[in-house]
Short mmCIF file of C-alpha atoms in Angstrom, two decimals:
data_model
loop_
_atom_site.label_atom_id
_atom_site.label_comp_id
_atom_site.label_asym_id
_atom_site.label_seq_id
_atom_site.Cartn_x
_atom_site.Cartn_y
_atom_site.Cartn_z
CA MET O 1 23.10 -8.79 24.49
CA THR O 2 22.99 -5.92 22.36
CA ARG O 3 24.90 -4.53 19.53
CA PHE O 4 24.77 -1.35 18.79
CA ASP O 5 26.41 0.92 17.00
CA GLY O 6 29.20 0.90 16.33
CA ALA O 7 29.61 -1.09 19.50
CA SER O 8 27.81 -4.01 18.85
CA ARG O 9 29.02 -7.29 17.45
CA LYS O 10 25.91 -9.15 16.31
CA PRO O 11 25.84 -12.74 14.80
CA PRO O 12 23.84 -12.80 11.54
CA GLY O 13 20.21 -13.81 12.01
CA LEU O 14 19.06 -11.32 14.55
CA ARG O 15 15.76 -10.50 14.03
CA ALA O 16 13.99 -6.75 14.31
CA ALA O 17 10.66 -8.33 15.70
CA THR O 18 12.49 -8.94 18.43
CA LEU O 19 14.71 -5.49 19.38
CA ILE O 20 15.89 -5.12 22.65
CA THR O 21 15.79 -9.00 23.73
CA ALA O 22 18.34 -9.88 20.08
CA ALA O 23 20.08 -6.53 20.75
CA LEU O 24 21.05 -7.02 24.70
CA ALA O 25 21.90 -10.71 24.16
CA VAL O 26 24.34 -9.48 21.67
CA LEU O 27 25.96 -7.09 24.21
CA LEU O 28 25.78 -10.00 27.05
CA THR O 29 27.88 -11.98 24.24
CA ALA O 30 30.17 -8.87 23.80
CA CYS O 31 31.02 -8.55 27.48
CA GLY O 32 31.96 -12.31 27.93
CA GLY O 33 28.93 -13.72 29.26
CA GLN O 34 28.58 -17.66 28.81
CA ASP O 35 24.71 -18.18 28.20
CA GLN O 36 23.49 -21.17 29.54
CA PRO O 37 20.47 -23.18 27.43
CA GLY O 38 17.16 -21.85 28.59
CA ASP O 39 18.03 -18.67 30.01
CA GLY O 40 15.73 -16.48 28.11
CA ILE O 41 18.81 -15.20 25.84
CA ALA O 42 17.56 -14.74 22.29
CA SER O 43 20.22 -16.41 20.12
CA ALA O 44 21.39 -16.48 16.55
CA GLY O 45 20.46 -19.91 16.04
CA ASP O 46 17.04 -19.77 17.02
CA PRO O 47 14.18 -19.78 14.31
CA PRO O 48 12.09 -16.24 14.39
CA PRO O 49 9.11 -16.84 15.82
CA ALA O 50 5.72 -17.03 13.23
CA SER O 51 3.94 -13.51 12.65
CA PRO O 52 0.35 -13.00 12.92
CA ALA O 53 -1.46 -14.41 10.07
CA ALA O 54 -3.91 -12.03 8.20
CA GLY O 55 -6.85 -11.28 10.21
CA GLU O 56 -5.07 -12.69 13.47
CA PRO O 57 -5.01 -10.85 16.86
CA ALA O 58 -1.85 -9.47 17.67
CA PRO O 59 0.17 -11.77 20.57
CA ALA O 60 -1.32 -11.10 23.99
CA GLY O 61 1.05 -8.51 25.49
CA ARG O 62 1.46 -6.82 22.50
CA GLN O 63 -1.83 -4.63 22.85
CA GLY O 64 -0.51 -2.48 25.68
CA GLY O 65 0.49 0.56 23.23
CA LYS O 66 3.29 2.96 23.55
CA SER O 67 2.17 3.94 26.97
CA ALA O 68 2.40 0.68 28.52
CA PHE O 69 6.24 -0.09 26.53
CA PHE O 70 7.47 2.97 27.49
CA ASP O 71 6.87 2.45 31.41
CA ALA O 72 7.73 -1.37 31.15
CA GLN O 73 11.19 -0.18 29.68
CA LEU O 74 11.83 2.50 32.27
CA LYS O 75 11.37 -0.37 35.36
CA TYR O 76 14.18 -2.02 33.01
CA VAL O 77 16.29 0.73 33.22
CA GLN O 78 15.37 1.72 36.84
CA CYS O 79 16.25 -2.41 37.10
CA MET O 80 19.54 -1.95 35.83
CA ARG O 81 20.47 1.34 37.29
CA ARG O 82 19.60 -0.56 41.20
CA ASN O 83 22.52 -3.22 39.99
CA GLY O 84 25.52 -1.06 39.87
CA ILE O 85 24.72 0.65 36.22
CA GLU O 86 23.59 4.27 37.77
CA ASP O 87 24.27 6.04 34.40
CA TRP O 88 21.97 3.61 32.37
CA PRO O 89 19.88 6.53 30.43
CA ASP O 90 15.96 6.53 30.24
CA PRO O 91 14.04 4.74 27.14
CA LYS O 92 13.31 7.39 24.46
CA LEU O 93 9.31 9.19 24.82
CA SER O 94 8.79 6.41 21.77
CA GLY O 95 9.87 3.31 24.59
CA TYR O 96 12.37 2.48 22.68
CA SER O 97 15.88 2.10 24.05
CA ASP O 98 18.84 5.18 23.44
CA TRP O 99 21.69 3.17 21.71
CA SER O 100 23.69 6.15 21.30
CA LYS O 101 23.23 7.14 24.95
CA ILE O 102 23.98 3.57 25.63
CA GLN O 103 26.71 3.19 24.28
CA VAL O 104 28.61 5.67 25.92
CA VAL O 105 27.97 3.66 28.91
CA GLN O 106 29.36 0.35 27.33
CA ALA O 107 32.57 2.34 26.47
CA ARG O 108 32.82 3.70 29.91
CA LEU O 109 32.49 0.21 31.24
CA GLN O 110 34.59 -1.37 29.01
CA SER O 111 37.51 1.30 29.00
CA GLY O 112 40.81 1.08 30.80
CA PRO O 113 42.53 -0.60 34.09
CA ASN O 114 39.33 -1.52 35.30
CA ALA O 115 37.63 -2.77 31.71
CA ARG O 116 37.15 -6.85 32.98
CA GLN O 117 35.71 -5.67 35.86
CA GLY O 118 33.36 -2.93 34.02
CA GLN O 119 32.03 -5.96 31.64
CA ASP O 120 31.38 -8.26 34.16
CA LYS O 121 29.17 -5.51 35.88
CA LEU O 122 27.50 -4.53 33.36
CA THR O 123 26.93 -8.48 32.72
CA GLU O 124 25.73 -9.17 35.50
CA ALA O 125 23.25 -6.40 35.61
CA MET O 126 21.68 -7.36 32.66
CA ARG O 127 21.32 -11.39 33.51
CA THR O 128 19.65 -9.95 36.64
CA CYS O 129 17.78 -7.64 34.75
CA MET O 130 16.12 -10.35 32.33
CA PRO O 131 12.72 -10.21 33.27
CA GLU O 132 12.31 -7.11 33.70
CA MET O 133 13.73 -6.45 29.47
CA GLN O 134 11.77 -9.65 28.56
CA ALA O 135 8.43 -7.49 29.96
CA ALA O 136 9.29 -4.71 27.97
CA ASP O 137 9.88 -6.76 24.80
CA ALA O 138 6.45 -8.40 24.73
CA LEU O 139 4.60 -5.52 24.89
CA GLU O 140 6.98 -3.84 21.99
CA PRO O 141 3.87 -2.11 19.62
CA GLN O 142 3.59 -4.52 16.29
CA ARG O 143 6.04 -3.35 13.48
CA ASP O 144 4.96 -3.98 9.75
CA ALA O 145 8.25 -6.00 8.41
CA GLN O 146 7.70 -4.68 5.09
CA GLN O 147 8.84 -0.96 6.97
CA GLU O 148 11.58 -2.37 8.30
CA TYR O 149 12.62 -3.98 5.45
CA GLU O 150 12.68 -0.93 3.60
CA SER O 151 14.09 0.63 6.14
CA MET O 152 16.95 -0.83 6.56
CA LEU O 153 17.51 -1.38 2.67
CA GLU O 154 18.24 2.54 2.18
CA HIS O 155 20.33 2.69 5.37
CA ALA O 156 22.48 0.10 3.85
CA LYS O 157 22.92 1.84 0.39
CA CYS O 158 23.07 4.63 2.34
CA MET O 159 26.26 3.41 4.49
CA ARG O 160 28.24 2.26 0.81
CA ASN O 161 27.21 5.18 -0.70
CA ASN O 162 29.61 6.96 2.21
CA GLY O 163 32.06 4.40 1.96
CA VAL O 164 31.08 1.61 3.15
CA SER O 165 31.38 -0.39 0.54
CA ALA O 166 31.44 -4.16 2.51
CA PHE O 167 28.05 -3.10 4.43
CA THR O 168 25.20 -5.30 3.33
CA ASN O 169 21.76 -5.67 2.41
CA PRO O 170 19.20 -7.35 4.77
CA THR O 171 17.16 -10.13 3.76
CA MET O 172 13.40 -11.39 4.16
CA GLN O 173 12.81 -14.80 5.42
CA GLY O 174 9.55 -16.24 6.14
CA GLY O 175 8.45 -12.77 6.81
CA GLN O 176 10.77 -11.90 8.87
CA VAL O 177 13.75 -9.11 8.72
CA ILE O 178 17.38 -10.56 8.48
CA PRO O 179 19.11 -6.95 9.25
CA GLY O 180 22.59 -6.52 6.85
CA GLY O 181 25.68 -4.77 8.30
CA ASP O 182 29.12 -6.97 7.93
CA ALA O 183 29.18 -9.56 5.93
CA ASN O 184 32.07 -11.62 8.21
CA PRO O 185 30.48 -10.49 11.64
CA THR O 186 32.59 -13.25 13.86
CA GLY O 187 35.52 -11.61 12.04
CA MET O 188 34.86 -8.49 11.75
CA SER O 189 35.81 -7.23 7.81
CA ILE O 190 34.31 -3.57 8.96
CA ASP O 191 36.01 -1.76 11.37
CA GLN O 192 33.10 0.09 12.65
CA ASP O 193 35.66 1.56 15.01
CA SER O 194 37.15 3.91 12.21
CA PRO O 195 36.45 7.54 11.53
CA ALA O 196 34.86 6.94 7.82
CA TYR O 197 32.51 4.15 9.36
CA LYS O 198 31.51 6.19 12.12
CA GLN O 199 30.48 9.45 9.49
CA ALA O 200 28.67 7.28 7.59
CA ARG O 201 26.96 6.33 10.62
CA GLU O 202 25.86 9.81 11.61
CA ALA O 203 24.98 10.02 7.83
CA CYS O 204 22.85 7.95 7.52
CA LYS O 205 21.02 7.48 10.62
CA ASP O 206 17.75 8.90 10.01
CA LYS O 207 17.19 6.36 7.41
CA LEU O 208 16.40 3.76 10.00
CA LEU O 209 12.81 3.78 11.48
CA ASP O 210 13.14 4.60 15.27
CA GLY O 211 13.72 1.15 17.21
CA LEU O 212 16.07 0.00 14.46
CA ASP O 213 19.37 1.97 15.12
CA GLY O 214 21.64 -0.18 16.54
CA MET O 215 19.99 -3.86 14.85
CA GLN O 216 22.45 -3.29 11.16
#
C-alpha cells in the first residue's frame, strides 16, 4: 500500500487528502497483495470524496486534533509490531508516518533469500491492521488542497532542476491534488533506485509539507 520515497510504485490518482490509506494501499500492491472488492483499500480508480463546501463542518472524526491523530497512528504502529513487524517505526510528533524509516523496514523485509516471505509477512500485517490504519486516517487534520498542490509543484520543479527531467507536475482535479512524479508509474520510466534520483530526493525533501513525503 504505501509508496513511499523511492520504494513505492504508486498508481496515478492517489489523492493527498487520504495520505495514509492511499500510501499503504500502494505498498500492499507492491508487496503482491490481491485486493478484494470491499476490503476498504483505496484504489487508483476510486473517485475522490468531495471536499467540504465553504462554511460546512469538517467530516466527523477530523476534529480530534493532532493529539488524537498521533494516538491513533501509534495504535496502528503497535498493531503492526504485534503482528510481526517489530521494527515498524513510531509516527513523527505531527502524527504523520515517517516514510524514510518505513522504507528501511520495507527494504529489509523485501531483500535477501527470504524476500518473498518478508513481503507476505508485511502484507498480512497491514491487512490485519487495516482497521487501526483507517481509524488514524479518519483523524488526520484537515489540510489545504491549494497549499498541498503548491508544495508538490515546488517539489516537482526541484526534482527536475536536480537532474530528474521526467518528473511530472501535480495536478488539481475537483479540488483534490493528484500527485506528480513518474509519468509512467506502471512501467516506471524513472529509476527511483538510481543514485541520481536519490540525490534529488534528498535535495528536494524540504519542499514537501509534513505528511506529503512519499506521495510523489
